C-alpha atoms as one frame of an Amber mdcrd trajectory, in Angstrom:
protein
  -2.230 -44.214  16.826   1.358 -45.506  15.204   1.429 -48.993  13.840   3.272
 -51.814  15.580   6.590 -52.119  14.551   5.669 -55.888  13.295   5.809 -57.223
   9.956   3.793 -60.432   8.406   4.890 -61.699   5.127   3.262 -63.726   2.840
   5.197 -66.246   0.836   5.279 -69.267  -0.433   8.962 -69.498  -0.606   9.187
 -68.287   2.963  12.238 -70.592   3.663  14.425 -68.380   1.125  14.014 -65.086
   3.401  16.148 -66.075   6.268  18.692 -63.401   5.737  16.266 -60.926   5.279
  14.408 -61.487   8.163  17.398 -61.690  10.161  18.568 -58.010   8.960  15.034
 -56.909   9.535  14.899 -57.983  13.243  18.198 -56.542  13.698  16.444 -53.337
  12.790  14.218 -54.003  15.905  11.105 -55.141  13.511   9.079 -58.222  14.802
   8.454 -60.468  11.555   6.053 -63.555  11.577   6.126 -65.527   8.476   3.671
 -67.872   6.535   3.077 -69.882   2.833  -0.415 -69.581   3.029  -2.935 -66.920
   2.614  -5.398 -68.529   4.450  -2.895 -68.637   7.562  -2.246 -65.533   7.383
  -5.862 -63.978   7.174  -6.102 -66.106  10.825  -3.092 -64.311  12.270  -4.537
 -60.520  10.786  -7.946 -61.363  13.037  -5.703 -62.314  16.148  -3.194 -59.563
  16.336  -2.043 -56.272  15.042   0.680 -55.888  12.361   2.409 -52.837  11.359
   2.578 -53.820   7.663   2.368 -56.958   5.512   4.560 -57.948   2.850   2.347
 -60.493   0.422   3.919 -62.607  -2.783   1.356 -62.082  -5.815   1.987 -65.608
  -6.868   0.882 -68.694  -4.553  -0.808 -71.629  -4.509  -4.360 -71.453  -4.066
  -5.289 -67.129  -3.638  -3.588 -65.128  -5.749  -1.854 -62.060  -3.690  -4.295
 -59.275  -5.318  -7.192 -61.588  -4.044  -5.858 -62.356  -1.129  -4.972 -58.483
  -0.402  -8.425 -57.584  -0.933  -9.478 -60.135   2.256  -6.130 -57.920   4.059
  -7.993 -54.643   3.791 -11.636 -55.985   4.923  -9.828 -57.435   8.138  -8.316
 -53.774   8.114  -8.623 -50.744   6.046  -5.596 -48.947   6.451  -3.261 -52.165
   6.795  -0.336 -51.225   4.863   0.527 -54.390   2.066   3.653 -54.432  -0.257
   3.594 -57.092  -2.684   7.038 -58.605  -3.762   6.790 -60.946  -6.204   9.002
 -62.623  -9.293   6.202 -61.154 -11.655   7.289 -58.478 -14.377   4.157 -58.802
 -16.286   2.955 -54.981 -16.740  -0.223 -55.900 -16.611   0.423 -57.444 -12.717
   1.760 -53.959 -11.769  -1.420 -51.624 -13.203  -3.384 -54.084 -11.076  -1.651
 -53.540  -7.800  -1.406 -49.753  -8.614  -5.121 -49.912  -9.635  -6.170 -51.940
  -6.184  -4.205 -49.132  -4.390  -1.580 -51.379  -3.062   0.548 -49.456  -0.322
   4.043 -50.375  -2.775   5.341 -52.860  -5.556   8.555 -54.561  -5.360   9.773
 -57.261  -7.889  12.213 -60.033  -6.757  15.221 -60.471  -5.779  15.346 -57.577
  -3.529  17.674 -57.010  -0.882  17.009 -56.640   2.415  17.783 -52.881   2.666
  15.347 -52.158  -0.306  12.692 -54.142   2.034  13.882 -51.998   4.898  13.354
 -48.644   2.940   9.991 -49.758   2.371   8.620 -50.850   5.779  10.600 -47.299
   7.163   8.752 -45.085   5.015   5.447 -46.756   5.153   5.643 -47.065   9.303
   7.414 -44.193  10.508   7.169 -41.902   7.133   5.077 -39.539   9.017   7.067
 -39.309  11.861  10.277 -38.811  10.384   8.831 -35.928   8.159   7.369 -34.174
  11.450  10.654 -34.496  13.139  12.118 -33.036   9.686   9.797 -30.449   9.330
   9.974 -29.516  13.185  13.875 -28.936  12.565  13.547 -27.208   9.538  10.935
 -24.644  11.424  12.809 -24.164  14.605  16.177 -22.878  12.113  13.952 -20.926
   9.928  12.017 -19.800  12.987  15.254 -17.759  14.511  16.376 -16.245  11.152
  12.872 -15.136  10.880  12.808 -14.072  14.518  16.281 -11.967  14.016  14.470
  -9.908  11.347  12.161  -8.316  13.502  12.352  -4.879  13.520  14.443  -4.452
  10.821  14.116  -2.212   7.744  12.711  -5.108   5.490  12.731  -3.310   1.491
   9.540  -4.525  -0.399  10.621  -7.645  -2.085  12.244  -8.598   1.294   8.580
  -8.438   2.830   7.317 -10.570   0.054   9.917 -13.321   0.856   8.938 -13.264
   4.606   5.039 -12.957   3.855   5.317 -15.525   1.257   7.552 -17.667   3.647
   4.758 -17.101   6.390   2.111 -18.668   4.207   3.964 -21.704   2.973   4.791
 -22.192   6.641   1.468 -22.552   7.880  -0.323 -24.591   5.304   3.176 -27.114
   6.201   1.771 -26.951  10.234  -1.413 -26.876   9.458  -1.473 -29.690   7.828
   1.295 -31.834   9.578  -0.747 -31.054  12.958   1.951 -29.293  14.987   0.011
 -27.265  18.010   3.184 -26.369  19.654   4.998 -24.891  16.346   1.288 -23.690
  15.103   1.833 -20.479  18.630   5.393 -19.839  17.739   4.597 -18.937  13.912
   1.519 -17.142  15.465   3.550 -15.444  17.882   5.801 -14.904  14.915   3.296
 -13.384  12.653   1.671 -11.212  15.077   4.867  -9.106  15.803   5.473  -9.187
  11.698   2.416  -7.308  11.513   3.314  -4.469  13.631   6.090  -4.207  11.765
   4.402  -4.542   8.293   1.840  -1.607   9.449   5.059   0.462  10.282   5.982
  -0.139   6.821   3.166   1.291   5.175   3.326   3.966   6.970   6.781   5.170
   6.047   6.303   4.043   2.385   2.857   3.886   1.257   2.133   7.057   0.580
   5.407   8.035  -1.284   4.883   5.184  -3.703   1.971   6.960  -5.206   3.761
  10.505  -5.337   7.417  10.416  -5.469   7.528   8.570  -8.346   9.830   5.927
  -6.930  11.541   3.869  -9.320  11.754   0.965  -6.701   8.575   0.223  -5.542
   6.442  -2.326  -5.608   3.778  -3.727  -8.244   0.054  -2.097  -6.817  -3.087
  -3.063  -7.692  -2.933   0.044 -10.447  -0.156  -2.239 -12.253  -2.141  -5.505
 -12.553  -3.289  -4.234 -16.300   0.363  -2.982 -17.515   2.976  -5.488 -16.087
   1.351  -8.362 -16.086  -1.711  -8.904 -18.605  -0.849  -6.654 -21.009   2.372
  -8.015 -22.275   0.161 -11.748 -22.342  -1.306  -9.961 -24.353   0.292  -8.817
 -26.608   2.218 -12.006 -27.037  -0.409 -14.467 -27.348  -3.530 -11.825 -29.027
  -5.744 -13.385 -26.197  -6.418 -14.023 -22.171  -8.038 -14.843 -19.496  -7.923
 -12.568 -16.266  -9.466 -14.244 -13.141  -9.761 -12.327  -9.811 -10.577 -14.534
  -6.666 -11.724 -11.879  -4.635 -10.657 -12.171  -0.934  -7.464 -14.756  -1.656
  -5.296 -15.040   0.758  -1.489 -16.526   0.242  -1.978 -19.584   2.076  -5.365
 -20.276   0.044  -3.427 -19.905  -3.074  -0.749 -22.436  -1.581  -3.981 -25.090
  -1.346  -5.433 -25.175  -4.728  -1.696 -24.059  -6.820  -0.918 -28.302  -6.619
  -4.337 -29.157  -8.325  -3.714 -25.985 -11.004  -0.103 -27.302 -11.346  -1.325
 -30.731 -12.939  -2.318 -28.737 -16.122  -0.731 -25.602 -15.983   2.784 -24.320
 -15.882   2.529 -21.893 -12.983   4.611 -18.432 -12.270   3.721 -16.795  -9.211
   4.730 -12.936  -8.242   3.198 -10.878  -5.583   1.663  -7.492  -5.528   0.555
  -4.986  -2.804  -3.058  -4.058  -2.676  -3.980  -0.254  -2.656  -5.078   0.541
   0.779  -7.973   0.657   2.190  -8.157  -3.471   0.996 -11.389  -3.568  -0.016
 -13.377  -4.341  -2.852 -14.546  -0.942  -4.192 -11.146   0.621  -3.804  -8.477
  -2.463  -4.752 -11.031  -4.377  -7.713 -11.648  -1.531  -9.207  -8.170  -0.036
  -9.144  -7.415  -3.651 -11.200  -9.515  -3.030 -13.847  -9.025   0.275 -14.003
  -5.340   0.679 -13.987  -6.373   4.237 -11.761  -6.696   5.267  -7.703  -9.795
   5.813  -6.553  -9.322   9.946  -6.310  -8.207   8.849 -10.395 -11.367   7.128
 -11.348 -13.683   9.466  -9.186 -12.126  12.432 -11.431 -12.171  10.624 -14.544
 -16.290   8.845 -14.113 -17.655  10.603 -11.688 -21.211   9.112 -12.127 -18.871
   5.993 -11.380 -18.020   7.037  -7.546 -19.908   7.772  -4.548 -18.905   7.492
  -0.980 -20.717   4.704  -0.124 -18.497   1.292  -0.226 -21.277  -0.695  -1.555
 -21.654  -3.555  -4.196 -22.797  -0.289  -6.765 -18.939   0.977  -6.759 -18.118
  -2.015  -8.855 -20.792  -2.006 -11.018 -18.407  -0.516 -13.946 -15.261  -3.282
 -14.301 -16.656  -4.143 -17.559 -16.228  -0.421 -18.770 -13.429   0.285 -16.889
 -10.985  -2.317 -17.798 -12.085  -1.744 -21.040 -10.478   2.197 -21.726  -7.744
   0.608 -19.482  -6.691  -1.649 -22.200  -7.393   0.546 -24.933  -5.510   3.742
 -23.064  -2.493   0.744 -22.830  -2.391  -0.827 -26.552  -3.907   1.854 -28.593
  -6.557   0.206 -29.819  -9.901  -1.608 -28.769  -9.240  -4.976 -27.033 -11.964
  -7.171 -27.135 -13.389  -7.455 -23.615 -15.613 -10.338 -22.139 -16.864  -9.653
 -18.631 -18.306 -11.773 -16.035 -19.003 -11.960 -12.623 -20.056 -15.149 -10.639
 -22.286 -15.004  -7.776 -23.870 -18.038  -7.834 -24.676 -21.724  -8.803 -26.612
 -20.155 -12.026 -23.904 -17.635 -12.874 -21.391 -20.240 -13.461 -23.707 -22.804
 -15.189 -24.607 -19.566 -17.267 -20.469 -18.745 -17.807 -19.695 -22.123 -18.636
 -22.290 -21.780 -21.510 -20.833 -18.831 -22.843 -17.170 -19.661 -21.947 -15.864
 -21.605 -24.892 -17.231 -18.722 -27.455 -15.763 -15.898 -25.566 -11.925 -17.942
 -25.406 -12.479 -18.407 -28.882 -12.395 -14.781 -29.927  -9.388 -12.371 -29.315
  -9.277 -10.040 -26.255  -9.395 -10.288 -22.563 -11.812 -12.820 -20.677 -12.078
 -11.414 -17.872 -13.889 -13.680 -14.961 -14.375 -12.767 -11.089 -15.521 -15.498
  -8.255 -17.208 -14.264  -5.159 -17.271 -17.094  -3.591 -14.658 -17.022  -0.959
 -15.734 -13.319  -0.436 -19.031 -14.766   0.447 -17.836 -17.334   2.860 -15.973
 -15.295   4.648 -18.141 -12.815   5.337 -21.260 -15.093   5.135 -19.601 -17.362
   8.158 -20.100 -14.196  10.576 -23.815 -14.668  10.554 -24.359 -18.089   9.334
 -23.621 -20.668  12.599 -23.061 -23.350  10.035 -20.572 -21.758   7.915 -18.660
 -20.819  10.974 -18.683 -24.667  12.271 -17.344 -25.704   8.820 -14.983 -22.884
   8.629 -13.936 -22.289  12.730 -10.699 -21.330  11.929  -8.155 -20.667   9.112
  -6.891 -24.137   8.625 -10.863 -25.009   8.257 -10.871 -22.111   6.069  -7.977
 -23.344   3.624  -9.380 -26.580   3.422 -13.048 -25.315   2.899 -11.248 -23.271
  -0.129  -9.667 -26.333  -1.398 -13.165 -28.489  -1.417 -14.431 -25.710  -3.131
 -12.246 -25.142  -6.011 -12.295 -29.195  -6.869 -15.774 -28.663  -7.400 -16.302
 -25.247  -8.516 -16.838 -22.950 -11.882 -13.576 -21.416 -11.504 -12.057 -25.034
 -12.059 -13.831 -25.744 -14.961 -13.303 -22.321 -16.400  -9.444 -22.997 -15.994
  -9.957 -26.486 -17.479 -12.023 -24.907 -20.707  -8.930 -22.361 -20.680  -6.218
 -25.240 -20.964  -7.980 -27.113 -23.526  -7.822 -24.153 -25.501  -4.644 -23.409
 -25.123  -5.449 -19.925 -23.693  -3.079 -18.470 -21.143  -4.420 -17.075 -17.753
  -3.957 -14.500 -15.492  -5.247 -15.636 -11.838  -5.616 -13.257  -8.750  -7.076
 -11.520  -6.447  -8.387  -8.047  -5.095  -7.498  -8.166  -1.499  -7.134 -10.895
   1.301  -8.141 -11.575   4.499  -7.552 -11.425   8.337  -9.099 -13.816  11.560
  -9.454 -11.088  13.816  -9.864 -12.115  17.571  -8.608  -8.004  18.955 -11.377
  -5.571  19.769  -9.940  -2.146  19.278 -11.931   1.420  20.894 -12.643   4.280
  18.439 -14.263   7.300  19.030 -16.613   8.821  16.240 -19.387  10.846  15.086
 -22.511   9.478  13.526 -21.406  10.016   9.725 -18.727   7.669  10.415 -18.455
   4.433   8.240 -19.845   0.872   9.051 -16.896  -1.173   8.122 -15.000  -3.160
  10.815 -11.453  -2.923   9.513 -11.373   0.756   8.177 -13.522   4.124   8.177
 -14.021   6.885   7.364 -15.001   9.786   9.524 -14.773  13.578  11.161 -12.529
  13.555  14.176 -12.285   9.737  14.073  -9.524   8.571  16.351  -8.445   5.099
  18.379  -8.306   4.681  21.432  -4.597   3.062  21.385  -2.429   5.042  18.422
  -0.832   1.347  17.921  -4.634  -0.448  16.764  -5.093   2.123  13.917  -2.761
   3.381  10.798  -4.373   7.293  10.315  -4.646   8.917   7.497  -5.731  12.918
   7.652  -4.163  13.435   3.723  -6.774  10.945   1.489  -4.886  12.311  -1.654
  -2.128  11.119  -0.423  -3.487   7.475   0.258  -4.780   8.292  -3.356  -8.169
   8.684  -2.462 -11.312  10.984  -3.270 -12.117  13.944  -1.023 -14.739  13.591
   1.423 -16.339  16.818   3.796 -13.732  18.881   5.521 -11.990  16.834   8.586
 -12.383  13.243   7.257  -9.695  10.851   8.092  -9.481   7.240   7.669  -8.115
   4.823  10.093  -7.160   1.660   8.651  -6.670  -1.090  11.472  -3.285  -2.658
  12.387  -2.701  -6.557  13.284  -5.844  -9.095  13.786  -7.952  -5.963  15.153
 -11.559  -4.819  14.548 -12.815  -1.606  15.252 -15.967  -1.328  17.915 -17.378
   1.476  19.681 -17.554   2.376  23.379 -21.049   1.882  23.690 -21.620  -1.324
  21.557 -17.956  -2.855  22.353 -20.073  -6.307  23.862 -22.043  -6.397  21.135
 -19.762  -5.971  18.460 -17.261  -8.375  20.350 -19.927 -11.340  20.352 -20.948
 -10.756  16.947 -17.257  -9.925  15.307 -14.653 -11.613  17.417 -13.458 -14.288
  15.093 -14.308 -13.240  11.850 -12.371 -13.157   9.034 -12.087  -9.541   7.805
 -10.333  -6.869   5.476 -10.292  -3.410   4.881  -6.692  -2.852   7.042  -2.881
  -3.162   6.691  -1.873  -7.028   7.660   0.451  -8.226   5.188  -2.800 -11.322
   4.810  -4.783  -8.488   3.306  -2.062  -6.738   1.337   0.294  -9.320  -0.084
  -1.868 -11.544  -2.770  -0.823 -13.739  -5.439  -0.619 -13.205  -9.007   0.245
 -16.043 -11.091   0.846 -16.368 -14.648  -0.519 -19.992 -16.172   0.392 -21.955
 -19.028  -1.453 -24.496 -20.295   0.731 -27.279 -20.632  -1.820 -28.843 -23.403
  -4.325 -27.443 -25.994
């Protein structure tokens, strides 16, 4: 509920303010005055005020004191002081009591109304703001639909997507909230249209303009930190989605210098196809050709049971040399009490850290069949924000702290991200066919609508290993899951709402991958 538009001050000197409390009523502000702080805790308990405007130095309470009474008659009362005092040690006290803003006299009257503004109808004026900005970005947005968007045009719109709904999400806008939605659901249709023109040549043609893959993480981006600074720190965040980067980059930004690009995950987006494809620097048909004990065609936890090995010939096949590699993986409470052990000895040494964080892989797959982690994380704004809490408290944090002390730079990403699917879509298959909900594998798999499904009847040219004669994969388009005819209520109940991956939404393709400094150390 928005604060009256009513102003007490404080002050002993009350008689001096005429003129500004003529120019503030002019400005359609209500302003009762008083000398006395005891007065005016009286008139807080009878009535309402928008914000209150208290002189540190009185007779009787000081202003800090008396500001203290202010906030026990109500909490989020908004209190300026103004006062004559200069005394540094005045201001740390006001900043340290969380006073709402410090202004030292004289002041004019327009420095007073600046103040009140921005403390009364600060939030309103940035909604209205942010509501303009939106609709005119909304309509240049909308007029590229459809269009032949290159790669690093996608990346601006994707990007632009994100940043656009953590900014709703979090200045509670419902009614701009279904436009971006509407927005971003026809984006996807045309992203999936994209891959399917493009993907496939990327990994053949040998086209000099496309973008950074997952098989690039090792060469263009943590070699050359490498090579420059003789040690690093490579973090994947698997299942990272843009707009959960856009949450915890402010609290990274505080001790790091931070420079963000984007990459597209190989497809399908999934763990044991993109992760590995990071620390290998290879497609899956690659590695499966190259380690064959290494691949099976079973997408379980197993397939990435090699990173350690892997990225290590990756490095050595791209410096010539053995790097130094220091692997872990963090499951749990224990694993990063355990990493945070070893941490400081490995960033000591020369070489590649490298560190990956289920977490967030967890949660969202752990909040389809936990009821509490679904109430805490309904939706994705309760997602982001469930990310956020995380990270403040989490290994990963520390790990980045232990890496800035030691001046060691890092390398944060992730594998794949994520979509919240609400659209059942009909496929047809035979028994051999895969489990997973956003892609499979199968013989004479096919989709009931030709628009809920990307197909794929050439793996090698998705860059993938053979499978029996007749596999295809179908890698679903927009916020859909795949269910069967004869379990579609089932698989509805269960999987409606779930935050998935495995298909071709630019949330699950487009990921982060930033490059931080440590500013210190």
């Amino acid at each position: 509920m928005p604060r009256p538009k009513s102003i007490l001050w404080v002050d002993d000197e009350v008689e001096s303010l005429t003129s500004h409390i003529l120019f503030l009523e002019e400005q359609g502000f209500a302003v009762e005055t008083t000398a006395h702080g005891d007065d005016a805790l009286v008139l807080l308990q009878r009535q309402p005020y928008g914000v209150v405007l208290l002189d540190e130095q009185m007779p009787g309470r000081r202003g800090l004191d008396l500001f203290q009474a202010i906030r026990s008659i109500d909490h989020g009362m908004p209190v300026v002081m103004v006062t004559k005092s200069e005394e540094p040690e005045t201001l740390k006290d006001a900043i340290g009591a969380e006073i709402s803003d410090y202004l030292i006299k004289p002041v004019n009257p327009r420095q007073i109304l600046s103040v009140v503004t921005r403390l009364l109808d600060g939030d309103r004026i940035r909604q209205q703001r942010l509501s303009r900005d939106f609709a005119t970005r909304f309509r240049e947005l909308e007029a590229r639909r459809g269009s032949h968007l290159a790669w690093r045009e996608w990346v601006e719109v994707v990007v632009e997507l994100a940043e656009w709904e953590v900014r709703l999400g979090q200045a509670d806008e419902p009614g701009l909230q279904d436009a971006l939605r509407t927005l971003q659901d026809s984006m996807r249709q045309d992203f999936a249209r994209y891959l399917q023109r493009n993907y496939a040549s990327w990994l053949h043609e040998g086209e000099s303009d496309r973008p950074p893959l997952s098989v690039d993480i090792g060469a263009e981006f943590l070699r050359p930190v490498l090579d420059m600074h003789g040690r690093a720190m490579l973090v994947v965040v698997d299942c990272l989605r843009l707009d959960q980067w856009a949450m915890i980059r402010p609290l990274i930004s505080a001790r790091f210098d931070i420079e963000t690009a984007h990459y597209f995950s190989i497809l399908p987006t999934a763990t044991p196809f993109a992760r590995n494809a990071i620390f290998s620097g290879l497609f899956p048909a690659e590695i499966k050709a190259r380690y064959p004990r290494w691949w099976h065609d079973n997408e379980d936890a197993s397939l990435n049971a090699h990173e350690a090995e892997l990225l290590t010939e990756h490095m050595r096949e791209l410096t010539g040399r053995q790097v130094p590699i220091h692997y872990e993986k963090v499951f749990t409470a224990a694993d990063g009490e355990g990493l945070l052990k070893r941490l400081p000895a490995h960033l000591a040494q020369d070489g590649v850290t490298a560190l990956v964080f289920n977490f967030i892989d967890q949660l969202t797959h752990g909040r389809t069949e936990n009821s509490t982690l679904f109430e805490v994380a309904r939706d994705t704004p309760a997602l982001r924000n469930l990310t956020r809490t995380w990270f403040e408290r989490s290994p990963l944090w520390d790990a980045l702290r232990e890496a800035e002390r030691r001046g060691v730079p890092v390398l944060l990403t992730t594998d794949h991200g994520s979509i919240h699917c609400h659209t059942p879509a009909t496929v047809f298959a035979k028994r051999d066919t895969t489990s997973n909900l956003r892609y499979k594998f199968g013989e004479d798999l096919r989709a009931q609508d030709p628009e809920s499904a990307l197909v794929v009847d050439d793996l090698a040219s998705f860059g993938l290993p053979s499978r029996t004669p007749g596999t295809r994969l179908l890698l679903a388009t927009g916020d859909r899951f795949f269910v069967y005819p004869t379990k579609l209520r089932e698989y509805q109940a269960r999987y409606r709402g779930a935050f998935l991956h495995g298909g071709v939404s630019p949330e699950e393709v487009l990921l982060p991958i930033a490059l931080l400094t440590p500013r210190h150390g």
